[in-house]
C-alpha cells in the first residue's frame, strides 16, 4: 500500500518559473477555447466510453485482488488531483490576485470570476476527502472498506455544479484578458513554463475539476462490480455510487442550464437586444426561415421566425448585418394564438398563425417543415394554456378558408383577422360594385378583413388588437364596434338574384370549380370563372369572377339545356345550348369535365340532387 501523502508544498518566493524567458511563452493560439467544448462536457459526464479513455494504466501487482487495485488507483489519482487543485488555487489564483493588487492593471473581480469556487473545492479535497481516503487505505487490513467514507462526503461534490456552470465564461475571460493585458499574461506564462505546471496550460488544468466526478463514478462502478457478493462494503459502496451519480447529474443540469442561457443570449444579440423581448426565463423552441404570403400581390417574401415559449417573433433579415442580424416586425403572444394548415392550391405547404396582434399566412418549403412549425406552435399554445389553467385546443378543423375570414363577433377588433387576398375578389364584398383600377380601388377593412371599396370603408374605429389605434373599417364593423346607428341613406337594399355570396354558396353546392370561359358570350376580358351549382338552387349555374365574390356576374337557368362535348381537338371542352344560345367551357381535367356534364344534364332534366355532398343521385 502507498505511504501517506505529504501535502504538496509550494514556495511562495519567486520560483524557477519566474526566471524563465518570456520569449517562450505560448502565443494567443494556445488560449483558444473550442466552441464545442461545453456542449460535449454533458455527454462526457454520462459516457462510460469516454471515461475509460481516462483510466490510469499503471502496473498492477500480480494476484492482487481487483477491488484492492481499484482502491489504490482511487487514492493515487486523488493525490495527483489535489496537487492540481493546489496549483490552481494557491499558485495561479493567488499569484494573479497579488498582481491585480500591485499593478492595478486588471481587477481582482476578474480573477475571482475565472477561478469561481476553486478554493472551496481545493479545501474540501485536501482537508477532508483525501485524508479520509488515505486513513482508510492505511487501515485496509483491519477495515477493508471505503463505501462509508465516500457516502459521507459525496453530497459535498455538488459544489462542482457552480464551477462547471462558470467554466465556459471563465475560459472566455481567460482568453480576453490574456490578449489585452500584458501583466495578466506574464503571470500565467511564467507559471506555465515552470516545472510544477508540467508544460500544460492553465486551461488544461482548469478542465480537470470538470472531469473529476465522472472519474469517481467510473472507479466506484468497477469497485462494486469486483467486490464479492458477501463483501461487507458492498451495500455502502453501491449507495456511494448512487450518490456520486447524483452529483454527476447535478453538474449535468448545470451545464444544460448554462447552454440554454448562452444560446438564448446569442439569439437576443441577433435580434438587437431589444428591451421588450430580453428575458432570461424564456425558452427558444424553434427558429428558421419562412415565406410570408402577400395577400395583396399573391407572392411570397423571405422572412424569419423565432418561436419562444411565450411569443412568436416575425422578423425581417437585415441586408447589412452590422450588429443585429434581424429586425423584429411583429411580436405575437402565444397566449390566445391559433395555428392551422391552409388548404391552398396556389401556395402548397402553407399554414395560418392567428394572434391577437396579427394574423400571418406563411409557406414552408415542404410538408414536413410545415408540420414541424404547426406542432411547435401548438405545443407552445398547449403549454401556456395549461400553465394559466385556461387551456383550450386551437382550431384544427378542415373547413374552407371562407369561414376563417369571418371572425366571431366577440373577436371582432380584438384579434387580427386573416386578410382576404385581393385576387380572390373582383367586386366590393359589401356593396357588390365591381372594382376597377381608376375609380373604384380595393381597400381592406382592418376589423373583418373584407375587401371593400372606398365608399364602404370610409369609417374609422379603434381596434383593440392594435393598442386601440384608429383604423379604416367597413360600415358594418363601424356600427358594431362603435354602437353608432346606421344612417338611413346607408341602409342595405334588398338583395338581387345575383347577390349570392360565392363562399357560402360553394360550401353547400352540387358542383363548384374554376372553368375556362370560351367564346364571345362572356364579358370582355373574362377568361376564367368560378362556377357553382348551389344545392338550394340546383337548376341554375352561377358564374363568379372569383371564389370570394359577394355577387355573381351572371346566372344560367339550366332547365331545358342540352349538354354536348366540345371539339375532338380539346377533350376537356364542353357546351350547353338552348334556342340558339351556346355557352362554352373548358374544365381543368377530363374527369372534372365529366362531372360537370353529368351535373348539368341532371339539372336540365329537372332531376333533384339528394345524395351526399359531392354525389349525384336521382
mmCIF file of C-alpha atoms in Angstrom, residues 228-616:
data_model
loop_
_atom_site.group_PDB
_atom_site.id
_atom_site.type_symbol
_atom_site.label_atom_id
_atom_site.label_comp_id
_atom_site.label_asym_id
_atom_site.label_seq_id
_atom_site.Cartn_x
_atom_site.Cartn_y
_atom_site.Cartn_z
ATOM 1 C CA UNK A 228 -17.511 -10.419 -3.750
ATOM 2 C CA UNK A 229 -21.283 -10.776 -3.193
ATOM 3 C CA UNK A 230 -20.802 -11.161 0.576
ATOM 4 C CA UNK A 231 -18.267 -8.302 0.946
ATOM 5 C CA UNK A 232 -19.093 -6.086 3.970
ATOM 6 C CA UNK A 233 -18.527 -2.945 1.878
ATOM 7 C CA UNK A 234 -20.894 -3.865 -0.935
ATOM 8 C CA UNK A 235 -24.061 -2.095 0.326
ATOM 9 C CA UNK A 236 -22.218 1.081 1.319
ATOM 10 C CA UNK A 237 -20.240 1.133 -1.917
ATOM 11 C CA UNK A 238 -23.418 0.806 -4.005
ATOM 12 C CA UNK A 239 -25.067 3.635 -2.087
ATOM 13 C CA UNK A 240 -21.944 5.765 -2.509
ATOM 14 C CA UNK A 241 -22.031 5.075 -6.260
ATOM 15 C CA UNK A 242 -25.642 6.274 -6.415
ATOM 16 C CA UNK A 243 -24.694 9.480 -4.617
ATOM 17 C CA UNK A 244 -21.757 10.082 -6.955
ATOM 18 C CA UNK A 245 -24.127 9.583 -9.893
ATOM 19 C CA UNK A 246 -26.478 12.174 -8.357
ATOM 20 C CA UNK A 247 -23.595 14.646 -8.105
ATOM 21 C CA UNK A 248 -22.739 13.994 -11.761
ATOM 22 C CA UNK A 249 -26.347 14.663 -12.755
ATOM 23 C CA UNK A 250 -26.243 17.864 -10.745
ATOM 24 C CA UNK A 251 -23.275 19.035 -12.820
ATOM 25 C CA UNK A 252 -25.042 17.837 -15.943
ATOM 26 C CA UNK A 253 -28.059 20.007 -15.126
ATOM 27 C CA UNK A 254 -25.772 22.986 -14.531
ATOM 28 C CA UNK A 255 -24.199 22.515 -17.972
ATOM 29 C CA UNK A 256 -27.646 22.229 -19.596
ATOM 30 C CA UNK A 257 -28.869 25.430 -17.963
ATOM 31 C CA UNK A 258 -25.679 27.248 -18.928
ATOM 32 C CA UNK A 259 -26.060 26.124 -22.549
ATOM 33 C CA UNK A 260 -29.676 27.317 -22.566
ATOM 34 C CA UNK A 261 -28.757 30.752 -21.271
ATOM 35 C CA UNK A 262 -25.821 31.033 -23.677
ATOM 36 C CA UNK A 263 -27.985 30.069 -26.682
ATOM 37 C CA UNK A 264 -30.694 32.469 -25.538
ATOM 38 C CA UNK A 265 -28.205 35.304 -25.256
ATOM 39 C CA UNK A 266 -26.885 34.557 -28.757
ATOM 40 C CA UNK A 267 -30.431 34.808 -30.120
ATOM 41 C CA UNK A 268 -31.053 38.114 -28.332
ATOM 42 C CA UNK A 269 -27.840 39.512 -29.822
ATOM 43 C CA UNK A 270 -29.013 38.522 -33.302
ATOM 44 C CA UNK A 271 -32.258 40.381 -32.605
ATOM 45 C CA UNK A 272 -30.547 43.548 -31.410
ATOM 46 C CA UNK A 273 -31.125 43.143 -27.644
ATOM 47 C CA UNK A 274 -34.490 44.886 -27.677
ATOM 48 C CA UNK A 275 -35.634 45.598 -24.127
ATOM 49 C CA UNK A 276 -39.148 44.234 -24.532
ATOM 50 C CA UNK A 277 -38.005 40.754 -25.562
ATOM 51 C CA UNK A 278 -34.857 40.130 -23.489
ATOM 52 C CA UNK A 279 -35.910 37.791 -20.688
ATOM 53 C CA UNK A 280 -33.612 35.063 -19.282
ATOM 54 C CA UNK A 281 -36.616 32.927 -18.341
ATOM 55 C CA UNK A 282 -37.650 32.492 -21.975
ATOM 56 C CA UNK A 283 -37.023 29.281 -23.862
ATOM 57 C CA UNK A 284 -36.332 29.170 -27.603
ATOM 58 C CA UNK A 285 -38.432 26.371 -29.119
ATOM 59 C CA UNK A 286 -37.731 26.764 -32.837
ATOM 60 C CA UNK A 287 -36.304 29.193 -35.363
ATOM 61 C CA UNK A 288 -35.880 29.251 -39.102
ATOM 62 C CA UNK A 289 -36.596 30.974 -42.430
ATOM 63 C CA UNK A 290 -40.131 31.080 -43.768
ATOM 64 C CA UNK A 291 -42.008 32.581 -46.712
ATOM 65 C CA UNK A 292 -44.683 35.189 -45.931
ATOM 66 C CA UNK A 293 -47.630 35.101 -48.362
ATOM 67 C CA UNK A 294 -48.645 38.565 -49.529
ATOM 68 C CA UNK A 295 -52.437 38.952 -49.663
ATOM 69 C CA UNK A 296 -52.062 41.947 -51.955
ATOM 70 C CA UNK A 297 -49.725 40.640 -54.658
ATOM 71 C CA UNK A 298 -50.209 36.869 -54.291
ATOM 72 C CA UNK A 299 -46.465 36.428 -53.944
ATOM 73 C CA UNK A 300 -44.101 35.404 -51.137
ATOM 74 C CA UNK A 301 -41.398 37.276 -49.248
ATOM 75 C CA UNK A 302 -38.496 35.855 -47.254
ATOM 76 C CA UNK A 303 -38.927 36.222 -43.506
ATOM 77 C CA UNK A 304 -37.554 34.602 -40.336
ATOM 78 C CA UNK A 305 -39.389 33.251 -37.272
ATOM 79 C CA UNK A 306 -38.262 32.843 -33.667
ATOM 80 C CA UNK A 307 -40.708 30.801 -31.582
ATOM 81 C CA UNK A 308 -40.309 31.148 -27.816
ATOM 82 C CA UNK A 309 -42.394 29.577 -25.094
ATOM 83 C CA UNK A 310 -44.396 32.814 -24.741
ATOM 84 C CA UNK A 311 -44.113 34.678 -28.050
ATOM 85 C CA UNK A 312 -43.560 34.337 -31.795
ATOM 86 C CA UNK A 313 -41.249 36.937 -33.338
ATOM 87 C CA UNK A 314 -41.838 37.688 -37.022
ATOM 88 C CA UNK A 315 -38.581 39.165 -38.351
ATOM 89 C CA UNK A 316 -37.041 40.592 -41.495
ATOM 90 C CA UNK A 317 -33.399 39.696 -42.271
ATOM 91 C CA UNK A 318 -31.217 42.806 -42.470
ATOM 92 C CA UNK A 319 -29.383 43.417 -45.721
ATOM 93 C CA UNK A 320 -26.419 44.963 -43.901
ATOM 94 C CA UNK A 321 -25.894 42.805 -40.821
ATOM 95 C CA UNK A 322 -23.967 45.183 -38.589
ATOM 96 C CA UNK A 323 -24.774 44.203 -35.020
ATOM 97 C CA UNK A 324 -28.240 42.666 -35.166
ATOM 98 C CA UNK A 325 -28.988 40.234 -37.980
ATOM 99 C CA UNK A 326 -32.787 40.625 -37.878
ATOM 100 C CA UNK A 327 -35.336 43.363 -37.365
ATOM 101 C CA UNK A 328 -38.434 42.393 -35.388
ATOM 102 C CA UNK A 329 -41.536 43.351 -37.376
ATOM 103 C CA UNK A 330 -44.219 41.822 -35.167
ATOM 104 C CA UNK A 331 -44.451 40.108 -31.817
ATOM 105 C CA UNK A 332 -47.389 37.686 -31.473
ATOM 106 C CA UNK A 333 -48.170 36.466 -27.973
ATOM 107 C CA UNK A 334 -48.595 32.695 -27.701
ATOM 108 C CA UNK A 335 -51.462 33.259 -25.259
ATOM 109 C CA UNK A 336 -54.550 33.361 -27.481
ATOM 110 C CA UNK A 337 -52.666 32.277 -30.604
ATOM 111 C CA UNK A 338 -54.162 29.762 -33.054
ATOM 112 C CA UNK A 339 -52.441 27.778 -35.785
ATOM 113 C CA UNK A 340 -53.787 25.588 -38.583
ATOM 114 C CA UNK A 341 -52.926 24.295 -42.038
ATOM 115 C CA UNK A 342 -54.214 26.164 -45.099
ATOM 116 C CA UNK A 343 -55.629 24.178 -47.984
ATOM 117 C CA UNK A 344 -54.267 26.496 -50.643
ATOM 118 C CA UNK A 345 -53.635 25.082 -54.115
ATOM 119 C CA UNK A 346 -51.659 28.140 -55.217
ATOM 120 C CA UNK A 347 -49.364 28.066 -52.148
ATOM 121 C CA UNK A 348 -48.721 24.463 -51.023
ATOM 122 C CA UNK A 349 -47.340 23.721 -47.542
ATOM 123 C CA UNK A 350 -48.909 26.917 -46.197
ATOM 124 C CA UNK A 351 -50.307 27.496 -42.715
ATOM 125 C CA UNK A 352 -52.009 30.230 -40.738
ATOM 126 C CA UNK A 353 -50.815 31.759 -37.482
ATOM 127 C CA UNK A 354 -53.516 33.903 -35.935
ATOM 128 C CA UNK A 355 -52.716 36.014 -32.892
ATOM 129 C CA UNK A 356 -54.213 38.957 -31.098
ATOM 130 C CA UNK A 357 -51.644 41.312 -32.608
ATOM 131 C CA UNK A 358 -51.559 39.969 -36.175
ATOM 132 C CA UNK A 359 -52.535 37.101 -38.461
ATOM 133 C CA UNK A 360 -49.909 35.656 -40.816
ATOM 134 C CA UNK A 361 -50.188 33.358 -43.810
ATOM 135 C CA UNK A 362 -46.883 31.501 -44.103
ATOM 136 C CA UNK A 363 -45.434 28.981 -46.533
ATOM 137 C CA UNK A 364 -42.877 26.300 -45.682
ATOM 138 C CA UNK A 365 -40.563 24.572 -48.136
ATOM 139 C CA UNK A 366 -42.064 21.136 -47.549
ATOM 140 C CA UNK A 367 -44.938 19.362 -45.857
ATOM 141 C CA UNK A 368 -42.576 18.095 -43.180
ATOM 142 C CA UNK A 369 -41.295 21.591 -42.383
ATOM 143 C CA UNK A 370 -44.849 22.925 -42.229
ATOM 144 C CA UNK A 371 -45.898 20.149 -39.822
ATOM 145 C CA UNK A 372 -42.866 20.883 -37.646
ATOM 146 C CA UNK A 373 -43.851 24.547 -37.311
ATOM 147 C CA UNK A 374 -47.504 23.746 -36.624
ATOM 148 C CA UNK A 375 -46.602 21.169 -33.976
ATOM 149 C CA UNK A 376 -44.088 23.504 -32.306
ATOM 150 C CA UNK A 377 -46.634 26.346 -32.172
ATOM 151 C CA UNK A 378 -49.312 24.009 -30.853
ATOM 152 C CA UNK A 379 -47.001 22.717 -28.111
ATOM 153 C CA UNK A 380 -46.297 26.296 -27.027
ATOM 154 C CA UNK A 381 -50.038 27.073 -27.041
ATOM 155 C CA UNK A 382 -50.849 23.963 -25.018
ATOM 156 C CA UNK A 383 -48.068 24.640 -22.517
ATOM 157 C CA UNK A 384 -49.063 28.222 -21.808
ATOM 158 C CA UNK A 385 -52.716 27.191 -21.668
ATOM 159 C CA UNK A 386 -52.028 24.571 -19.010
ATOM 160 C CA UNK A 387 -49.817 26.989 -17.117
ATOM 161 C CA UNK A 388 -52.598 29.583 -16.936
ATOM 162 C CA UNK A 389 -55.265 26.985 -16.268
ATOM 163 C CA UNK A 390 -57.298 28.121 -19.269
ATOM 164 C CA UNK A 391 -56.226 25.643 -21.911
ATOM 165 C CA UNK A 392 -58.410 25.404 -24.969
ATOM 166 C CA UNK A 393 -57.454 23.361 -28.021
ATOM 167 C CA UNK A 394 -56.648 25.537 -31.012
ATOM 168 C CA UNK A 395 -58.949 25.274 -34.007
ATOM 169 C CA UNK A 396 -57.690 22.498 -36.259
ATOM 170 C CA UNK A 397 -60.768 21.972 -38.468
ATOM 171 C CA UNK A 398 -60.791 21.280 -42.181
ATOM 172 C CA UNK A 399 -63.319 23.975 -43.039
ATOM 173 C CA UNK A 400 -62.725 26.187 -46.038
ATOM 174 C CA UNK A 401 -60.875 29.461 -45.772
ATOM 175 C CA UNK A 402 -64.104 31.416 -46.078
ATOM 176 C CA UNK A 403 -65.181 30.525 -42.546
ATOM 177 C CA UNK A 404 -61.864 31.659 -41.148
ATOM 178 C CA UNK A 405 -62.176 35.039 -42.862
ATOM 179 C CA UNK A 406 -65.247 35.820 -40.781
ATOM 180 C CA UNK A 407 -64.274 36.441 -37.178
ATOM 181 C CA UNK A 408 -66.756 35.652 -34.465
ATOM 182 C CA UNK A 409 -68.489 38.790 -33.279
ATOM 183 C CA UNK A 410 -66.860 38.562 -29.840
ATOM 184 C CA UNK A 411 -63.414 38.597 -31.518
ATOM 185 C CA UNK A 412 -64.090 41.491 -33.904
ATOM 186 C CA UNK A 413 -61.477 44.169 -33.281
ATOM 187 C CA UNK A 414 -59.840 42.064 -30.565
ATOM 188 C CA UNK A 415 -57.995 39.571 -32.808
ATOM 189 C CA UNK A 416 -56.160 40.446 -36.018
ATOM 190 C CA UNK A 417 -58.159 38.918 -38.917
ATOM 191 C CA UNK A 418 -56.912 36.739 -41.754
ATOM 192 C CA UNK A 419 -56.987 39.058 -44.730
ATOM 193 C CA UNK A 420 -58.792 38.144 -47.937
ATOM 194 C CA UNK A 421 -56.383 38.301 -50.855
ATOM 195 C CA UNK A 422 -57.043 40.939 -53.478
ATOM 196 C CA UNK A 423 -57.137 38.469 -56.363
ATOM 197 C CA UNK A 424 -59.873 36.423 -54.675
ATOM 198 C CA UNK A 425 -62.474 39.142 -55.264
ATOM 199 C CA UNK A 426 -63.468 41.295 -58.227
ATOM 200 C CA UNK A 427 -66.145 43.384 -56.513
ATOM 201 C CA UNK A 428 -66.701 45.080 -53.163
ATOM 202 C CA UNK A 429 -67.685 42.457 -50.611
ATOM 203 C CA UNK A 430 -70.238 44.870 -49.113
ATOM 204 C CA UNK A 431 -71.942 46.803 -51.939
ATOM 205 C CA UNK A 432 -71.072 44.288 -54.727
ATOM 206 C CA UNK A 433 -69.833 47.010 -57.067
ATOM 207 C CA UNK A 434 -67.029 45.783 -59.391
ATOM 208 C CA UNK A 435 -63.556 47.146 -58.753
ATOM 209 C CA UNK A 436 -61.507 48.988 -61.347
ATOM 210 C CA UNK A 437 -58.017 50.438 -61.296
ATOM 211 C CA UNK A 438 -59.097 54.114 -61.517
ATOM 212 C CA UNK A 439 -62.413 54.965 -59.874
ATOM 213 C CA UNK A 440 -63.083 52.057 -57.501
ATOM 214 C CA UNK A 441 -59.965 50.659 -55.889
ATOM 215 C CA UNK A 442 -59.628 47.890 -53.323
ATOM 216 C CA UNK A 443 -59.327 48.549 -49.571
ATOM 217 C CA UNK A 444 -59.297 46.215 -46.589
ATOM 218 C CA UNK A 445 -61.439 46.524 -43.500
ATOM 219 C CA UNK A 446 -58.964 46.179 -40.648
ATOM 220 C CA UNK A 447 -61.592 44.567 -38.410
ATOM 221 C CA UNK A 448 -63.156 41.809 -40.566
ATOM 222 C CA UNK A 449 -60.561 41.799 -43.430
ATOM 223 C CA UNK A 450 -63.196 42.115 -46.193
ATOM 224 C CA UNK A 451 -62.011 43.692 -49.456
ATOM 225 C CA UNK A 452 -64.225 46.731 -49.887
ATOM 226 C CA UNK A 453 -64.426 49.917 -51.904
ATOM 227 C CA UNK A 454 -63.571 53.360 -50.566
ATOM 228 C CA UNK A 455 -67.251 54.270 -50.140
ATOM 229 C CA UNK A 456 -67.948 51.246 -47.982
ATOM 230 C CA UNK A 457 -64.808 51.723 -45.857
ATOM 231 C CA UNK A 458 -64.925 55.453 -45.237
ATOM 232 C CA UNK A 459 -65.079 54.950 -41.462
ATOM 233 C CA UNK A 460 -62.641 54.799 -38.553
ATOM 234 C CA UNK A 461 -62.846 52.702 -35.410
ATOM 235 C CA UNK A 462 -60.435 51.832 -32.614
ATOM 236 C CA UNK A 463 -59.153 48.255 -32.724
ATOM 237 C CA UNK A 464 -58.096 46.608 -29.501
ATOM 238 C CA UNK A 465 -55.550 44.253 -31.127
ATOM 239 C CA UNK A 466 -53.521 47.284 -32.235
ATOM 240 C CA UNK A 467 -53.475 49.197 -28.927
ATOM 241 C CA UNK A 468 -56.829 50.882 -29.679
ATOM 242 C CA UNK A 469 -55.477 52.866 -32.616
ATOM 243 C CA UNK A 470 -57.911 54.201 -35.223
ATOM 244 C CA UNK A 471 -58.134 52.133 -38.416
ATOM 245 C CA UNK A 472 -60.173 52.039 -41.614
ATOM 246 C CA UNK A 473 -63.187 49.735 -41.209
ATOM 247 C CA UNK A 474 -66.247 48.892 -43.252
ATOM 248 C CA UNK A 475 -69.674 50.264 -42.394
ATOM 249 C CA UNK A 476 -70.950 47.089 -40.711
ATOM 250 C CA UNK A 477 -67.875 46.801 -38.456
ATOM 251 C CA UNK A 478 -68.109 50.514 -37.667
ATOM 252 C CA UNK A 479 -71.655 50.078 -36.413
ATOM 253 C CA UNK A 480 -70.734 47.002 -34.362
ATOM 254 C CA UNK A 481 -67.560 48.453 -32.821
ATOM 255 C CA UNK A 482 -68.813 51.962 -32.083
ATOM 256 C CA UNK A 483 -72.507 51.371 -31.416
ATOM 257 C CA UNK A 484 -73.460 54.234 -33.736
ATOM 258 C CA UNK A 485 -76.691 53.679 -35.676
ATOM 259 C CA UNK A 486 -76.635 53.029 -39.410
ATOM 260 C CA UNK A 487 -77.552 56.205 -41.317
ATOM 261 C CA UNK A 488 -80.791 55.945 -43.309
ATOM 262 C CA UNK A 489 -79.089 56.627 -46.608
ATOM 263 C CA UNK A 490 -76.716 53.735 -45.879
ATOM 264 C CA UNK A 491 -79.384 51.083 -45.212
ATOM 265 C CA UNK A 492 -78.906 47.903 -47.171
ATOM 266 C CA UNK A 493 -81.000 47.455 -50.261
ATOM 267 C CA UNK A 494 -82.910 44.264 -50.962
ATOM 268 C CA UNK A 495 -80.592 41.663 -52.412
ATOM 269 C CA UNK A 496 -80.911 40.904 -56.100
ATOM 270 C CA UNK A 497 -80.978 37.437 -57.660
ATOM 271 C CA UNK A 498 -77.226 37.520 -58.358
ATOM 272 C CA UNK A 499 -76.328 38.618 -54.838
ATOM 273 C CA UNK A 500 -75.390 35.175 -53.562
ATOM 274 C CA UNK A 501 -72.134 35.166 -51.627
ATOM 275 C CA UNK A 502 -69.800 32.831 -53.501
ATOM 276 C CA UNK A 503 -68.010 31.363 -50.484
ATOM 277 C CA UNK A 504 -71.255 30.401 -48.722
ATOM 278 C CA UNK A 505 -72.847 29.017 -51.881
ATOM 279 C CA UNK A 506 -69.727 26.950 -52.654
ATOM 280 C CA UNK A 507 -69.765 25.283 -49.252
ATOM 281 C CA UNK A 508 -73.225 23.832 -49.896
ATOM 282 C CA UNK A 509 -73.079 23.138 -53.624
ATOM 283 C CA UNK A 510 -73.671 20.308 -56.052
ATOM 284 C CA UNK A 511 -70.617 21.291 -58.086
ATOM 285 C CA UNK A 512 -68.097 24.105 -57.881
ATOM 286 C CA UNK A 513 -64.728 24.747 -59.516
ATOM 287 C CA UNK A 514 -62.927 27.051 -61.893
ATOM 288 C CA UNK A 515 -63.865 26.690 -65.577
ATOM 289 C CA UNK A 516 -62.348 28.394 -68.599
ATOM 290 C CA UNK A 517 -64.959 30.585 -70.283
ATOM 291 C CA UNK A 518 -64.771 30.190 -74.074
ATOM 292 C CA UNK A 519 -66.417 32.186 -76.836
ATOM 293 C CA UNK A 520 -67.894 35.691 -77.050
ATOM 294 C CA UNK A 521 -70.877 35.160 -74.749
ATOM 295 C CA UNK A 522 -68.943 36.264 -71.726
ATOM 296 C CA UNK A 523 -67.902 39.700 -70.562
ATOM 297 C CA UNK A 524 -64.938 41.213 -72.360
ATOM 298 C CA UNK A 525 -61.668 40.088 -70.857
ATOM 299 C CA UNK A 526 -63.167 37.108 -68.983
ATOM 300 C CA UNK A 527 -61.013 34.021 -69.300
ATOM 301 C CA UNK A 528 -61.885 32.035 -66.220
ATOM 302 C CA UNK A 529 -64.816 31.944 -63.835
ATOM 303 C CA UNK A 530 -65.710 30.331 -60.521
ATOM 304 C CA UNK A 531 -68.757 28.242 -61.453
ATOM 305 C CA UNK A 532 -71.248 26.950 -58.886
ATOM 306 C CA UNK A 533 -74.480 24.934 -58.941
ATOM 307 C CA UNK A 534 -75.978 25.683 -55.480
ATOM 308 C CA UNK A 535 -77.670 22.860 -53.607
ATOM 309 C CA UNK A 536 -80.535 25.205 -52.635
ATOM 310 C CA UNK A 537 -80.961 26.268 -56.279
ATOM 311 C CA UNK A 538 -79.819 23.190 -58.240
ATOM 312 C CA UNK A 539 -81.366 24.177 -61.580
ATOM 313 C CA UNK A 540 -79.147 27.239 -62.112
ATOM 314 C CA UNK A 541 -75.457 27.769 -62.817
ATOM 315 C CA UNK A 542 -73.878 30.831 -61.155
ATOM 316 C CA UNK A 543 -70.655 32.239 -62.625
ATOM 317 C CA UNK A 544 -68.427 34.379 -60.396
ATOM 318 C CA UNK A 545 -65.230 36.181 -61.267
ATOM 319 C CA UNK A 546 -63.517 34.920 -58.057
ATOM 320 C CA UNK A 547 -64.285 32.447 -55.231
ATOM 321 C CA UNK A 548 -64.804 35.161 -52.587
ATOM 322 C CA UNK A 549 -67.066 37.474 -54.623
ATOM 323 C CA UNK A 550 -70.299 38.567 -52.979
ATOM 324 C CA UNK A 551 -72.231 38.670 -56.247
ATOM 325 C CA UNK A 552 -72.279 36.565 -59.424
ATOM 326 C CA UNK A 553 -71.844 38.400 -62.696
ATOM 327 C CA UNK A 554 -74.289 36.049 -64.425
ATOM 328 C CA UNK A 555 -76.563 33.054 -63.812
ATOM 329 C CA UNK A 556 -77.818 30.493 -66.326
ATOM 330 C CA UNK A 557 -81.113 28.600 -65.741
ATOM 331 C CA UNK A 558 -80.152 25.077 -66.764
ATOM 332 C CA UNK A 559 -83.646 23.584 -67.281
ATOM 333 C CA UNK A 560 -84.033 22.539 -70.944
ATOM 334 C CA UNK A 561 -80.377 22.989 -71.893
ATOM 335 C CA UNK A 562 -78.555 20.311 -73.835
ATOM 336 C CA UNK A 563 -75.022 19.300 -72.901
ATOM 337 C CA UNK A 564 -72.560 18.326 -75.619
ATOM 338 C CA UNK A 565 -68.847 17.712 -75.772
ATOM 339 C CA UNK A 566 -66.596 20.203 -77.488
ATOM 340 C CA UNK A 567 -64.350 19.643 -80.464
ATOM 341 C CA UNK A 568 -62.238 16.491 -80.626
ATOM 342 C CA UNK A 569 -59.147 18.705 -80.585
ATOM 343 C CA UNK A 570 -59.956 19.790 -77.000
ATOM 344 C CA UNK A 571 -61.088 16.782 -74.888
ATOM 345 C CA UNK A 572 -61.675 18.993 -71.806
ATOM 346 C CA UNK A 573 -64.180 21.337 -73.502
ATOM 347 C CA UNK A 574 -67.983 21.069 -73.402
ATOM 348 C CA UNK A 575 -71.001 23.190 -74.329
ATOM 349 C CA UNK A 576 -74.546 23.876 -73.162
ATOM 350 C CA UNK A 577 -77.074 25.199 -75.662
ATOM 351 C CA UNK A 578 -80.771 26.082 -75.948
ATOM 352 C CA UNK A 579 -82.699 28.014 -78.612
ATOM 353 C CA UNK A 580 -79.589 29.346 -80.251
ATOM 354 C CA UNK A 581 -77.830 30.231 -77.015
ATOM 355 C CA UNK A 582 -74.479 28.459 -76.671
ATOM 356 C CA UNK A 583 -72.100 28.661 -73.703
ATOM 357 C CA UNK A 584 -68.683 27.006 -73.994
ATOM 358 C CA UNK A 585 -66.469 25.868 -71.107
ATOM 359 C CA UNK A 586 -63.189 24.075 -70.580
ATOM 360 C CA UNK A 587 -62.525 22.075 -67.377
ATOM 361 C CA UNK A 588 -59.103 21.605 -65.811
ATOM 362 C CA UNK A 589 -59.245 17.840 -66.446
ATOM 363 C CA UNK A 590 -61.312 15.315 -68.396
ATOM 364 C CA UNK A 591 -62.537 13.806 -65.127
ATOM 365 C CA UNK A 592 -63.818 17.194 -63.928
ATOM 366 C CA UNK A 593 -65.431 17.770 -67.323
ATOM 367 C CA UNK A 594 -67.382 14.512 -66.954
ATOM 368 C CA UNK A 595 -68.623 15.536 -63.509
ATOM 369 C CA UNK A 596 -69.819 18.913 -64.783
ATOM 370 C CA UNK A 597 -71.599 17.392 -67.785
ATOM 371 C CA UNK A 598 -73.359 14.870 -65.556
ATOM 372 C CA UNK A 599 -74.477 17.557 -63.082
ATOM 373 C CA UNK A 600 -75.731 19.967 -65.796
ATOM 374 C CA UNK A 601 -77.517 17.143 -67.645
ATOM 375 C CA UNK A 602 -79.471 16.210 -64.498
ATOM 376 C CA UNK A 603 -80.323 19.861 -63.833
ATOM 377 C CA UNK A 604 -81.513 20.300 -67.431
ATOM 378 C CA UNK A 605 -83.981 17.395 -66.918
ATOM 379 C CA UNK A 606 -85.205 18.836 -63.611
ATOM 380 C CA UNK A 607 -83.808 15.943 -61.533
ATOM 381 C CA UNK A 608 -83.014 16.603 -57.867
ATOM 382 C CA UNK A 609 -79.715 16.173 -56.089
ATOM 383 C CA UNK A 610 -80.458 14.403 -52.825
ATOM 384 C CA UNK A 611 -77.282 12.339 -52.324
ATOM 385 C CA UNK A 612 -74.376 13.193 -50.045
ATOM 386 C CA UNK A 613 -72.408 16.298 -50.873
ATOM 387 C CA UNK A 614 -70.283 15.716 -53.936
ATOM 388 C CA UNK A 615 -72.506 12.862 -55.224
ATOM 389 C CA UNK A 616 -75.309 12.995 -57.769
#
